[in-house]
Amino acid sequence: VKKGQIWMVDFKAFQTPGVDLDYFRESRKHFNIDEWIDLLVSSCQFNPDVHRLSQKLLLLSRIIPLVEPRVNLTELAPKGTGKSFVFDNISRYAAVIPGGKLSAPALFFNSNTKQIGLIPRYDVVVVDEIQKIHTDASGEAMAALKMYLESGRYRRATGDMGTSESGFVMLGNITLGSNRLPLYESDGIFKELPAALQESAFIDRIHGLIEGWFMPRVSRNTPSKSLGFKGDFFSEVLHELRVDLRYADYVSQSLHLPQCEDMRDNKAISRLAEGFLKLLFPDLELSEEEFITYCVNPAVRMRQQIRDELSKIDQEFKWVTIKSQIPDEFQLSHPDERPDPEEEAKKVDPLAPDRIPEEKTLDLVEGQKGISFEKLFLPYVKGAKSIKICDPYIRLQYQIYNLMSFCEILDPSEATLKVDLVTACDAYQETELRGKLEELKKGLSPDHIEFNYVFDNNLHDRWIETDTGWRIILGRGLDIFQKPEDKFTLGFLDQTKRKCKATTITYTRVKAAS
């Protein structure tokens, strides 16, 4: 070998040249259903140990369009739940479009550049951040998209028709209420999306809705720590399974929806169930009960969400309840008649200030809105004559404002209400902090609130305790809100318009003071 030359003496392909589907199917027999689901979740690069079974099935429903042709899905969720992660990372057959302009040339065919669009080239096209997209004023893009979602056909520039087997997925961020459910659930959760995406004729062509609001926010524990299929191998398996017709035959013979008359509902549930079947039972070794439990019922739920939204936004869509041969809890609890929007609005908010206090644990998610000290604490401090607050981080100006906001919800009436604060303070800050707390003490006195404070630098726990027998354990103390972007941002004064930090609050009964 001459100097400067490099000779290759051996070569091993890094990418998988092909997959043996028969071997893959045969391997399924060595796992029970729970082990197999965990393996698939881990192969999607998510940690199965931090997700419940229902959440694991939601995760796997994301990849149904990769394994089943022409499946159209929408996932709506708060930010940070990893909606687009799986499409960005496990398959080269998926194209992700960030929020922006949605045009027919980009999706189907550009007659100016003579370039084929995304839908004819990929197994699935994913539109992310759909709450930010806009379409052409002529409506050409939405008309072409509706035709494709219904028939799988699109019109080329030459005028003739093209076909594709690509799935279509839309991912969007929505706002959750204080109950961690969509804020506009009674009016329709598509309300936060652009007007073009709220049309009932368009929504009806979406096969299923993924309830992303039930997914936890991505954290350092979210990435998989377990073994899973290699990414390129898993991608090829999903791609190859798309064309296998045995699963369609199984579904056509085994799927029975006795009360489901709508053709689109039947088609949607059939495709979704076939997708779950390919993922969970690729060897087709399963019982009728397993097929209904793991394939049909999740598919029914996804389509039922679409039907419910259609009935909320368009009175032409009658209210229906879809049930399988073995209905699950969701199907059995689904109302048989359309809920009255006015009656729905009257339902008690689980965080209503006038609710009856009860022992419970409340998890706030990052970015959640609709929360206030009044909603969190008023039912538990009402009627108290003495309240003790332990929080080592009442030091900075905004933290003192938090304490003052808490005191604002108190109603001592004519009797004096004692509020005792235990906090911590560095020696160099003590003089300044004492001055601020003395000002607060003076300001509360005219309102019959007797405020006192002590410093305990060994303090770590954060809680509120009342003489009426309640202890509220605060994961972050009173510091539960994100910092407003500026003083003119909505939420600077109204806490319900501010975003929360992720935290846990536990309400427990303790012995009332004598």
mmCIF file of C-alpha atoms in Angstrom, residues 94-448:
data_model
loop_
_atom_site.group_PDB
_atom_site.id
_atom_site.type_symbol
_atom_site.label_atom_id
_atom_site.label_comp_id
_atom_site.label_asym_id
_atom_site.label_seq_id
_atom_site.Cartn_x
_atom_site.Cartn_y
_atom_site.Cartn_z
ATOM 1 C CA ALA A 94 -42.413 9.138 6.849
ATOM 2 C CA ALA A 95 -42.270 12.803 5.825
ATOM 3 C CA VAL A 96 -42.917 15.463 8.461
ATOM 4 C CA ILE A 97 -44.082 18.929 7.399
ATOM 5 C CA PRO A 98 -43.746 21.701 10.002
ATOM 6 C CA GLY A 99 -46.634 24.116 10.464
ATOM 7 C CA GLY A 100 -46.912 26.535 7.545
ATOM 8 C CA LYS A 101 -48.644 26.714 4.196
ATOM 9 C CA LEU A 102 -50.387 23.562 3.040
ATOM 10 C CA SER A 103 -50.496 23.484 -0.757
ATOM 11 C CA ALA A 104 -51.628 20.989 -3.373
ATOM 12 C CA PRO A 105 -48.292 21.122 -5.303
ATOM 13 C CA ALA A 106 -46.320 20.242 -2.163
ATOM 14 C CA LEU A 107 -48.646 17.364 -1.331
ATOM 15 C CA PHE A 108 -49.349 15.900 -4.783
ATOM 16 C CA PHE A 109 -47.605 17.312 -7.872
ATOM 17 C CA ASN A 110 -45.898 20.598 -8.730
ATOM 18 C CA SER A 111 -46.647 21.368 -12.371
ATOM 19 C CA ASN A 112 -44.064 24.172 -12.482
ATOM 20 C CA THR A 113 -41.075 22.141 -11.289
ATOM 21 C CA LYS A 114 -42.445 18.793 -12.523
ATOM 22 C CA GLN A 115 -41.701 17.352 -9.096
ATOM 23 C CA ILE A 116 -43.847 14.716 -7.448
ATOM 24 C CA GLY A 117 -45.271 15.785 -4.092
ATOM 25 C CA LEU A 118 -44.885 14.108 -0.729
ATOM 26 C CA ILE A 119 -47.995 11.937 -0.687
ATOM 27 C CA PRO A 120 -47.058 9.805 -3.744
ATOM 28 C CA ARG A 121 -43.509 9.307 -2.371
ATOM 29 C CA TYR A 122 -43.982 8.330 1.288
ATOM 30 C CA ASP A 123 -45.896 5.778 3.340
ATOM 31 C CA VAL A 124 -47.196 8.542 5.568
ATOM 32 C CA VAL A 125 -47.162 12.336 5.436
ATOM 33 C CA VAL A 126 -47.298 14.062 8.821
ATOM 34 C CA VAL A 127 -48.339 17.691 9.208
ATOM 35 C CA ASP A 128 -47.053 19.016 12.528
ATOM 36 C CA GLU A 129 -48.258 22.130 14.365
ATOM 37 C CA ILE A 130 -51.560 22.121 12.475
ATOM 38 C CA GLN A 131 -52.861 24.953 14.645
ATOM 39 C CA LYS A 132 -50.423 27.166 12.695
ATOM 40 C CA ILE A 133 -51.066 26.031 9.123
ATOM 41 C CA HIS A 134 -52.823 28.048 6.452
ATOM 42 C CA THR A 135 -54.071 27.059 3.027
ATOM 43 C CA ASP A 136 -54.549 28.848 -0.287
ATOM 44 C CA ALA A 137 -57.493 31.240 -0.516
ATOM 45 C CA SER A 138 -58.938 29.349 -3.483
ATOM 46 C CA GLY A 139 -59.473 26.227 -1.397
ATOM 47 C CA GLU A 140 -57.604 24.103 -3.961
ATOM 48 C CA ALA A 141 -55.434 22.381 -1.361
ATOM 49 C CA MET A 142 -58.312 21.353 0.906
ATOM 50 C CA ALA A 143 -60.436 20.188 -2.035
ATOM 51 C CA ALA A 144 -57.583 18.032 -3.343
ATOM 52 C CA LEU A 145 -56.836 16.714 0.129
ATOM 53 C CA LYS A 146 -60.466 15.788 0.820
ATOM 54 C CA MET A 147 -60.633 13.882 -2.461
ATOM 55 C CA TYR A 148 -57.434 12.020 -1.638
ATOM 56 C CA LEU A 149 -58.437 11.158 1.938
ATOM 57 C CA GLU A 150 -61.678 9.669 0.642
ATOM 58 C CA SER A 151 -60.514 7.763 -2.428
ATOM 59 C CA GLY A 152 -56.712 7.650 -2.448
ATOM 60 C CA ARG A 153 -56.714 9.510 -5.765
ATOM 61 C CA TYR A 154 -55.362 12.899 -6.763
ATOM 62 C CA ARG A 155 -55.327 14.896 -9.979
ATOM 63 C CA ARG A 156 -52.055 15.366 -11.848
ATOM 64 C CA ALA A 157 -51.202 18.513 -13.815
ATOM 65 C CA THR A 158 -51.982 16.606 -17.035
ATOM 66 C CA GLY A 159 -55.546 16.126 -15.838
ATOM 67 C CA ASP A 160 -55.380 12.365 -15.356
ATOM 68 C CA MET A 161 -55.683 10.763 -11.928
ATOM 69 C CA GLY A 162 -52.869 9.415 -9.790
ATOM 70 C CA THR A 163 -53.158 7.086 -6.814
ATOM 71 C CA SER A 164 -51.211 6.605 -3.605
ATOM 72 C CA GLU A 165 -51.317 4.398 -0.523
ATOM 73 C CA SER A 166 -49.876 7.066 1.769
ATOM 74 C CA GLY A 167 -51.444 7.763 5.136
ATOM 75 C CA PHE A 168 -52.076 11.286 6.374
ATOM 76 C CA VAL A 169 -51.489 12.405 9.964
ATOM 77 C CA MET A 170 -52.123 15.781 11.573
ATOM 78 C CA LEU A 171 -50.525 16.748 14.893
ATOM 79 C CA GLY A 172 -51.704 19.768 16.849
ATOM 80 C CA ASN A 173 -51.370 21.473 20.201
ATOM 81 C CA ILE A 174 -54.485 22.239 22.212
ATOM 82 C CA THR A 175 -55.168 23.865 25.565
ATOM 83 C CA LEU A 176 -56.175 21.766 28.549
ATOM 84 C CA GLY A 177 -58.470 22.926 31.307
ATOM 85 C CA SER A 178 -57.920 22.514 35.023
ATOM 86 C CA ASN A 179 -59.237 18.939 34.792
ATOM 87 C CA ARG A 180 -56.480 18.098 32.266
ATOM 88 C CA LEU A 181 -59.064 17.538 29.541
ATOM 89 C CA PRO A 182 -59.432 19.678 26.401
ATOM 90 C CA LEU A 183 -60.584 23.159 27.344
ATOM 91 C CA TYR A 184 -63.197 23.237 24.569
ATOM 92 C CA GLU A 185 -64.402 19.655 24.967
ATOM 93 C CA SER A 186 -68.083 20.604 25.248
ATOM 94 C CA ASP A 187 -67.950 22.879 22.168
ATOM 95 C CA GLY A 188 -65.605 20.729 20.092
ATOM 96 C CA ILE A 189 -61.862 20.282 20.454
ATOM 97 C CA PHE A 190 -61.230 21.198 16.806
ATOM 98 C CA LYS A 191 -62.279 24.720 17.774
ATOM 99 C CA GLU A 192 -58.645 25.733 18.323
ATOM 100 C CA LEU A 193 -57.629 24.712 14.795
ATOM 101 C CA PRO A 194 -57.762 26.811 11.606
ATOM 102 C CA ALA A 195 -61.226 27.143 10.067
ATOM 103 C CA ALA A 196 -60.320 24.926 7.095
ATOM 104 C CA LEU A 197 -59.701 22.008 9.456
ATOM 105 C CA GLN A 198 -63.011 22.475 11.288
ATOM 106 C CA GLU A 199 -65.158 21.527 8.293
ATOM 107 C CA SER A 200 -67.203 18.414 9.075
ATOM 108 C CA ALA A 201 -66.687 16.945 5.585
ATOM 109 C CA PHE A 202 -62.937 17.054 6.176
ATOM 110 C CA ILE A 203 -63.017 15.714 9.747
ATOM 111 C CA ASP A 204 -65.256 12.798 8.697
ATOM 112 C CA ARG A 205 -62.455 11.588 6.421
ATOM 113 C CA ILE A 206 -60.114 11.267 9.412
ATOM 114 C CA HIS A 207 -60.300 7.675 10.605
ATOM 115 C CA GLY A 208 -59.368 8.198 14.232
ATOM 116 C CA LEU A 209 -58.409 10.716 16.887
ATOM 117 C CA ILE A 210 -55.508 9.997 19.236
ATOM 118 C CA GLU A 211 -56.268 11.402 22.692
ATOM 119 C CA GLY A 212 -52.827 12.861 23.258
ATOM 120 C CA TRP A 213 -53.946 14.713 26.385
ATOM 121 C CA PHE A 214 -53.663 11.405 28.246
ATOM 122 C CA MET A 215 -49.956 11.142 27.409
ATOM 123 C CA PRO A 216 -47.375 12.329 29.948
ATOM 124 C CA ARG A 217 -45.026 15.138 29.086
ATOM 125 C CA VAL A 218 -41.638 14.004 27.760
ATOM 126 C CA SER A 219 -39.081 13.899 30.571
ATOM 127 C CA ARG A 220 -35.651 12.450 31.209
ATOM 128 C CA ASN A 221 -37.344 9.117 31.998
ATOM 129 C CA THR A 222 -39.181 8.994 28.667
ATOM 130 C CA PRO A 223 -36.422 7.550 26.404
ATOM 131 C CA SER A 224 -36.284 3.776 26.325
ATOM 132 C CA LYS A 225 -33.823 2.032 28.606
ATOM 133 C CA SER A 226 -34.769 -1.441 27.342
ATOM 134 C CA LEU A 227 -33.981 -3.530 24.303
ATOM 135 C CA GLY A 228 -35.947 -2.889 21.141
ATOM 136 C CA PHE A 229 -35.767 -3.564 17.439
ATOM 137 C CA LYS A 230 -33.066 -1.738 15.528
ATOM 138 C CA GLY A 231 -34.531 1.347 13.892
ATOM 139 C CA ASP A 232 -33.920 0.488 10.234
ATOM 140 C CA PHE A 233 -35.089 -3.111 10.781
ATOM 141 C CA PHE A 234 -38.288 -1.998 12.506
ATOM 142 C CA SER A 235 -38.919 0.552 9.769
ATOM 143 C CA GLU A 236 -38.600 -2.112 7.061
ATOM 144 C CA VAL A 237 -40.858 -4.529 8.953
ATOM 145 C CA LEU A 238 -43.600 -1.928 9.168
ATOM 146 C CA HIS A 239 -43.146 -1.061 5.497
ATOM 147 C CA GLU A 240 -43.314 -4.690 4.346
ATOM 148 C CA LEU A 241 -46.387 -5.476 6.457
ATOM 149 C CA ARG A 242 -48.375 -2.784 4.627
ATOM 150 C CA VAL A 243 -48.910 -5.007 1.577
ATOM 151 C CA ASP A 244 -49.750 -8.262 3.389
ATOM 152 C CA LEU A 245 -53.417 -9.042 2.678
ATOM 153 C CA ARG A 246 -53.813 -11.834 5.234
ATOM 154 C CA TYR A 247 -54.632 -9.335 7.963
ATOM 155 C CA ALA A 248 -57.399 -7.725 5.919
ATOM 156 C CA ASP A 249 -58.941 -11.171 5.397
ATOM 157 C CA TYR A 250 -58.804 -11.860 9.133
ATOM 158 C CA VAL A 251 -60.457 -8.535 9.990
ATOM 159 C CA SER A 252 -63.213 -8.904 7.386
ATOM 160 C CA GLN A 253 -64.123 -12.306 8.826
ATOM 161 C CA SER A 254 -63.775 -11.427 12.519
ATOM 162 C CA LEU A 255 -64.924 -7.811 12.899
ATOM 163 C CA HIS A 256 -68.587 -7.399 13.823
ATOM 164 C CA LEU A 257 -70.101 -4.062 14.820
ATOM 165 C CA PRO A 258 -73.797 -4.869 15.167
ATOM 166 C CA GLN A 259 -75.019 -1.308 15.762
ATOM 167 C CA CYS A 260 -72.639 0.523 13.424
ATOM 168 C CA GLU A 261 -74.414 1.402 10.181
ATOM 169 C CA ASP A 262 -72.266 4.241 8.839
ATOM 170 C CA MET A 263 -69.949 3.173 6.015
ATOM 171 C CA ARG A 264 -67.132 5.549 6.967
ATOM 172 C CA ASP A 265 -67.269 4.428 10.591
ATOM 173 C CA ASN A 266 -66.999 0.779 9.545
ATOM 174 C CA LYS A 267 -64.167 1.484 7.117
ATOM 175 C CA ALA A 268 -62.245 3.519 9.700
ATOM 176 C CA ILE A 269 -62.567 0.940 12.475
ATOM 177 C CA SER A 270 -61.646 -1.855 10.072
ATOM 178 C CA ARG A 271 -58.422 -0.135 8.997
ATOM 179 C CA LEU A 272 -57.444 0.825 12.532
ATOM 180 C CA ALA A 273 -58.155 -2.676 13.844
ATOM 181 C CA GLU A 274 -56.068 -4.127 11.006
ATOM 182 C CA GLY A 275 -53.214 -1.821 11.971
ATOM 183 C CA PHE A 276 -53.345 -2.940 15.598
ATOM 184 C CA LEU A 277 -53.524 -6.565 14.423
ATOM 185 C CA LYS A 278 -50.354 -6.239 12.330
ATOM 186 C CA LEU A 279 -48.507 -4.617 15.212
ATOM 187 C CA LEU A 280 -49.662 -6.778 18.108
ATOM 188 C CA PHE A 281 -50.351 -10.173 16.507
ATOM 189 C CA PRO A 282 -48.255 -10.389 13.325
ATOM 190 C CA ASP A 283 -48.395 -14.201 13.546
ATOM 191 C CA LEU A 284 -52.223 -14.117 13.581
ATOM 192 C CA GLU A 285 -52.191 -16.374 16.633
ATOM 193 C CA LEU A 286 -54.868 -14.835 18.826
ATOM 194 C CA SER A 287 -58.252 -15.526 20.351
ATOM 195 C CA GLU A 288 -61.471 -13.713 19.489
ATOM 196 C CA GLU A 289 -61.360 -11.983 22.869
ATOM 197 C CA GLU A 290 -57.782 -10.795 22.278
ATOM 198 C CA PHE A 291 -58.755 -9.442 18.860
ATOM 199 C CA ILE A 292 -61.619 -7.433 20.338
ATOM 200 C CA THR A 293 -59.699 -6.283 23.425
ATOM 201 C CA TYR A 294 -56.451 -5.205 21.773
ATOM 202 C CA CYS A 295 -57.498 -4.384 18.206
ATOM 203 C CA VAL A 296 -61.201 -3.608 17.897
ATOM 204 C CA ASN A 297 -61.924 -1.715 21.110
ATOM 205 C CA PRO A 298 -58.983 0.718 20.742
ATOM 206 C CA ALA A 299 -60.064 1.285 17.122
ATOM 207 C CA VAL A 300 -63.671 1.916 18.182
ATOM 208 C CA ARG A 301 -62.534 4.472 20.738
ATOM 209 C CA MET A 302 -60.422 6.354 18.192
ATOM 210 C CA ARG A 303 -63.309 6.526 15.716
ATOM 211 C CA GLN A 304 -65.855 7.343 18.422
ATOM 212 C CA GLN A 305 -63.857 10.465 19.245
ATOM 213 C CA ILE A 306 -64.217 11.609 15.638
ATOM 214 C CA ARG A 307 -67.962 10.886 15.623
ATOM 215 C CA ASP A 308 -68.451 12.823 18.848
ATOM 216 C CA GLU A 309 -66.621 15.850 17.462
ATOM 217 C CA LEU A 310 -68.654 15.726 14.243
ATOM 218 C CA SER A 311 -71.921 15.780 16.175
ATOM 219 C CA LYS A 312 -70.740 18.815 18.158
ATOM 220 C CA ILE A 313 -69.903 20.933 15.130
ATOM 221 C CA ASP A 314 -72.526 19.754 12.624
ATOM 222 C CA GLN A 315 -76.106 18.897 13.595
ATOM 223 C CA GLU A 316 -76.458 16.752 10.460
ATOM 224 C CA PHE A 317 -74.313 14.132 12.158
ATOM 225 C CA LYS A 318 -76.544 12.307 14.588
ATOM 226 C CA TRP A 319 -75.172 11.173 17.924
ATOM 227 C CA VAL A 320 -74.145 7.510 17.796
ATOM 228 C CA THR A 321 -72.550 5.090 20.219
ATOM 229 C CA ILE A 322 -70.391 2.450 18.547
ATOM 230 C CA LYS A 323 -70.059 -0.849 20.390
ATOM 231 C CA SER A 324 -68.079 -3.986 19.724
ATOM 232 C CA GLN A 325 -69.153 -7.534 20.570
ATOM 233 C CA ILE A 326 -67.422 -7.192 23.945
ATOM 234 C CA PRO A 327 -67.822 -3.521 24.922
ATOM 235 C CA ASP A 328 -65.163 -2.078 27.188
ATOM 236 C CA GLU A 329 -65.671 0.492 29.935
ATOM 237 C CA PHE A 330 -65.369 3.391 27.497
ATOM 238 C CA GLN A 331 -68.131 2.052 25.257
ATOM 239 C CA LEU A 332 -70.427 1.157 28.160
ATOM 240 C CA SER A 333 -70.089 4.617 29.699
ATOM 241 C CA HIS A 334 -70.539 6.502 26.424
ATOM 242 C CA PRO A 335 -73.908 8.354 26.507
ATOM 243 C CA ASP A 336 -76.601 7.052 24.182
ATOM 244 C CA GLU A 337 -77.900 10.568 23.549
ATOM 245 C CA ARG A 338 -76.129 13.770 22.605
ATOM 246 C CA PRO A 339 -75.153 15.648 25.806
ATOM 247 C CA ASP A 340 -76.800 19.044 26.185
ATOM 248 C CA PRO A 341 -74.014 21.680 25.875
ATOM 249 C CA GLU A 342 -75.692 23.835 28.513
ATOM 250 C CA GLU A 343 -75.923 20.916 30.928
ATOM 251 C CA GLU A 344 -72.316 20.003 30.208
ATOM 252 C CA ALA A 345 -71.287 23.545 31.073
ATOM 253 C CA LYS A 346 -73.076 23.245 34.403
ATOM 254 C CA LYS A 347 -71.084 20.207 35.477
ATOM 255 C CA VAL A 348 -68.951 20.849 38.527
ATOM 256 C CA ASP A 349 -65.383 21.733 37.694
ATOM 257 C CA PRO A 350 -63.154 19.357 39.712
ATOM 258 C CA LEU A 351 -61.277 22.492 40.765
ATOM 259 C CA ALA A 352 -64.304 24.719 41.359
ATOM 260 C CA PRO A 353 -63.710 26.987 44.388
ATOM 261 C CA ASP A 354 -67.094 26.004 45.874
ATOM 262 C CA ARG A 355 -66.518 22.246 45.674
ATOM 263 C CA ILE A 356 -66.512 20.001 48.734
ATOM 264 C CA PRO A 357 -62.896 19.358 49.790
ATOM 265 C CA GLU A 358 -61.683 15.779 49.597
ATOM 266 C CA GLU A 359 -58.464 13.842 50.012
ATOM 267 C CA LYS A 360 -56.704 13.448 46.688
ATOM 268 C CA THR A 361 -53.517 13.934 44.700
ATOM 269 C CA LEU A 362 -53.492 16.505 41.913
ATOM 270 C CA ASP A 363 -50.873 16.437 39.150
ATOM 271 C CA LEU A 364 -50.341 19.674 37.236
ATOM 272 C CA VAL A 365 -48.612 19.355 33.873
ATOM 273 C CA GLU A 366 -46.104 21.755 32.376
ATOM 274 C CA GLY A 367 -47.869 24.570 30.560
ATOM 275 C CA GLN A 368 -51.326 23.819 31.976
ATOM 276 C CA LYS A 369 -53.680 26.796 32.234
ATOM 277 C CA GLY A 370 -56.873 27.468 34.171
ATOM 278 C CA ILE A 371 -55.239 27.102 37.593
ATOM 279 C CA SER A 372 -55.388 29.617 40.439
ATOM 280 C CA PHE A 373 -54.721 29.669 44.179
ATOM 281 C CA GLU A 374 -58.455 30.143 44.657
ATOM 282 C CA LYS A 375 -59.215 26.898 42.804
ATOM 283 C CA LEU A 376 -56.412 24.961 44.462
ATOM 284 C CA PHE A 377 -56.752 26.067 48.079
ATOM 285 C CA LEU A 378 -59.994 27.912 48.885
ATOM 286 C CA PRO A 379 -62.155 24.841 49.707
ATOM 287 C CA TYR A 380 -59.475 23.635 52.145
ATOM 288 C CA VAL A 381 -58.784 26.917 53.975
ATOM 289 C CA LYS A 382 -62.397 28.083 54.155
ATOM 290 C CA GLY A 383 -63.502 28.434 57.788
ATOM 291 C CA ALA A 384 -59.980 28.139 59.193
ATOM 292 C CA LYS A 385 -58.891 30.430 62.043
ATOM 293 C CA SER A 386 -55.235 29.435 61.890
ATOM 294 C CA ILE A 387 -53.101 28.512 58.875
ATOM 295 C CA LYS A 388 -49.450 27.469 58.869
ATOM 296 C CA ILE A 389 -47.366 27.692 55.694
ATOM 297 C CA CYS A 390 -44.000 25.953 55.390
ATOM 298 C CA ASP A 391 -42.069 26.940 52.282
ATOM 299 C CA PRO A 392 -38.278 27.474 52.343
ATOM 300 C CA TYR A 393 -38.450 29.593 49.192
ATOM 301 C CA ILE A 394 -40.348 32.715 50.183
ATOM 302 C CA ARG A 395 -37.345 34.949 49.541
ATOM 303 C CA LEU A 396 -37.519 36.743 46.208
ATOM 304 C CA GLN A 397 -39.951 39.481 45.299
ATOM 305 C CA TYR A 398 -42.170 37.298 43.080
ATOM 306 C CA GLN A 399 -42.254 34.590 45.775
ATOM 307 C CA ILE A 400 -43.540 37.141 48.283
ATOM 308 C CA TYR A 401 -46.151 38.150 45.702
ATOM 309 C CA ASN A 402 -47.186 34.477 45.565
ATOM 310 C CA LEU A 403 -47.638 34.510 49.342
ATOM 311 C CA MET A 404 -49.657 37.711 49.102
ATOM 312 C CA SER A 405 -51.835 36.154 46.375
ATOM 313 C CA PHE A 406 -52.505 33.227 48.700
ATOM 314 C CA CYS A 407 -53.540 35.602 51.488
ATOM 315 C CA GLU A 408 -55.920 37.367 49.097
ATOM 316 C CA ILE A 409 -58.151 34.267 48.886
ATOM 317 C CA LEU A 410 -58.570 34.167 52.683
ATOM 318 C CA ASP A 411 -61.753 35.548 54.211
ATOM 319 C CA PRO A 412 -61.332 36.138 57.942
ATOM 320 C CA SER A 413 -64.705 37.944 58.182
ATOM 321 C CA GLU A 414 -64.836 39.723 61.541
ATOM 322 C CA ALA A 415 -62.638 37.281 63.446
ATOM 323 C CA THR A 416 -58.870 37.490 63.207
ATOM 324 C CA LEU A 417 -57.211 34.818 61.078
ATOM 325 C CA LYS A 418 -53.688 33.749 62.033
ATOM 326 C CA VAL A 419 -51.234 33.007 59.233
ATOM 327 C CA ASP A 420 -47.839 31.685 60.327
ATOM 328 C CA LEU A 421 -45.037 31.366 57.788
ATOM 329 C CA VAL A 422 -41.966 29.185 58.234
ATOM 330 C CA THR A 423 -39.353 29.861 55.569
ATOM 331 C CA ALA A 424 -35.592 29.880 55.092
ATOM 332 C CA CYS A 425 -33.155 32.680 54.399
ATOM 333 C CA ASP A 426 -29.444 33.123 53.723
ATOM 334 C CA ALA A 427 -27.698 35.295 56.313
ATOM 335 C CA TYR A 428 -26.870 38.069 53.842
ATOM 336 C CA GLN A 429 -30.541 38.306 52.779
ATOM 337 C CA GLU A 430 -32.144 38.246 56.210
ATOM 338 C CA THR A 431 -32.322 41.989 56.847
ATOM 339 C CA GLU A 432 -33.851 42.708 53.439
ATOM 340 C CA LEU A 433 -36.310 39.807 53.677
ATOM 341 C CA ARG A 434 -37.416 40.801 57.177
ATOM 342 C CA GLY A 435 -38.178 44.266 55.873
ATOM 343 C CA LYS A 436 -40.389 42.909 53.087
ATOM 344 C CA LEU A 437 -42.227 40.484 55.360
ATOM 345 C CA GLU A 438 -42.826 43.258 57.885
ATOM 346 C CA GLU A 439 -44.393 45.311 55.088
ATOM 347 C CA LEU A 440 -46.615 42.360 54.228
ATOM 348 C CA LYS A 441 -47.553 41.966 57.900
ATOM 349 C CA LYS A 442 -48.518 45.614 58.089
ATOM 350 C CA GLY A 443 -50.546 45.390 54.875
ATOM 351 C CA LEU A 444 -52.531 42.345 56.033
ATOM 352 C CA SER A 445 -53.394 43.672 59.477
ATOM 353 C CA PRO A 446 -56.332 45.934 58.440
ATOM 354 C CA ASP A 447 -58.001 42.896 56.855
ATOM 355 C CA HIS A 448 -57.980 40.970 60.159
#
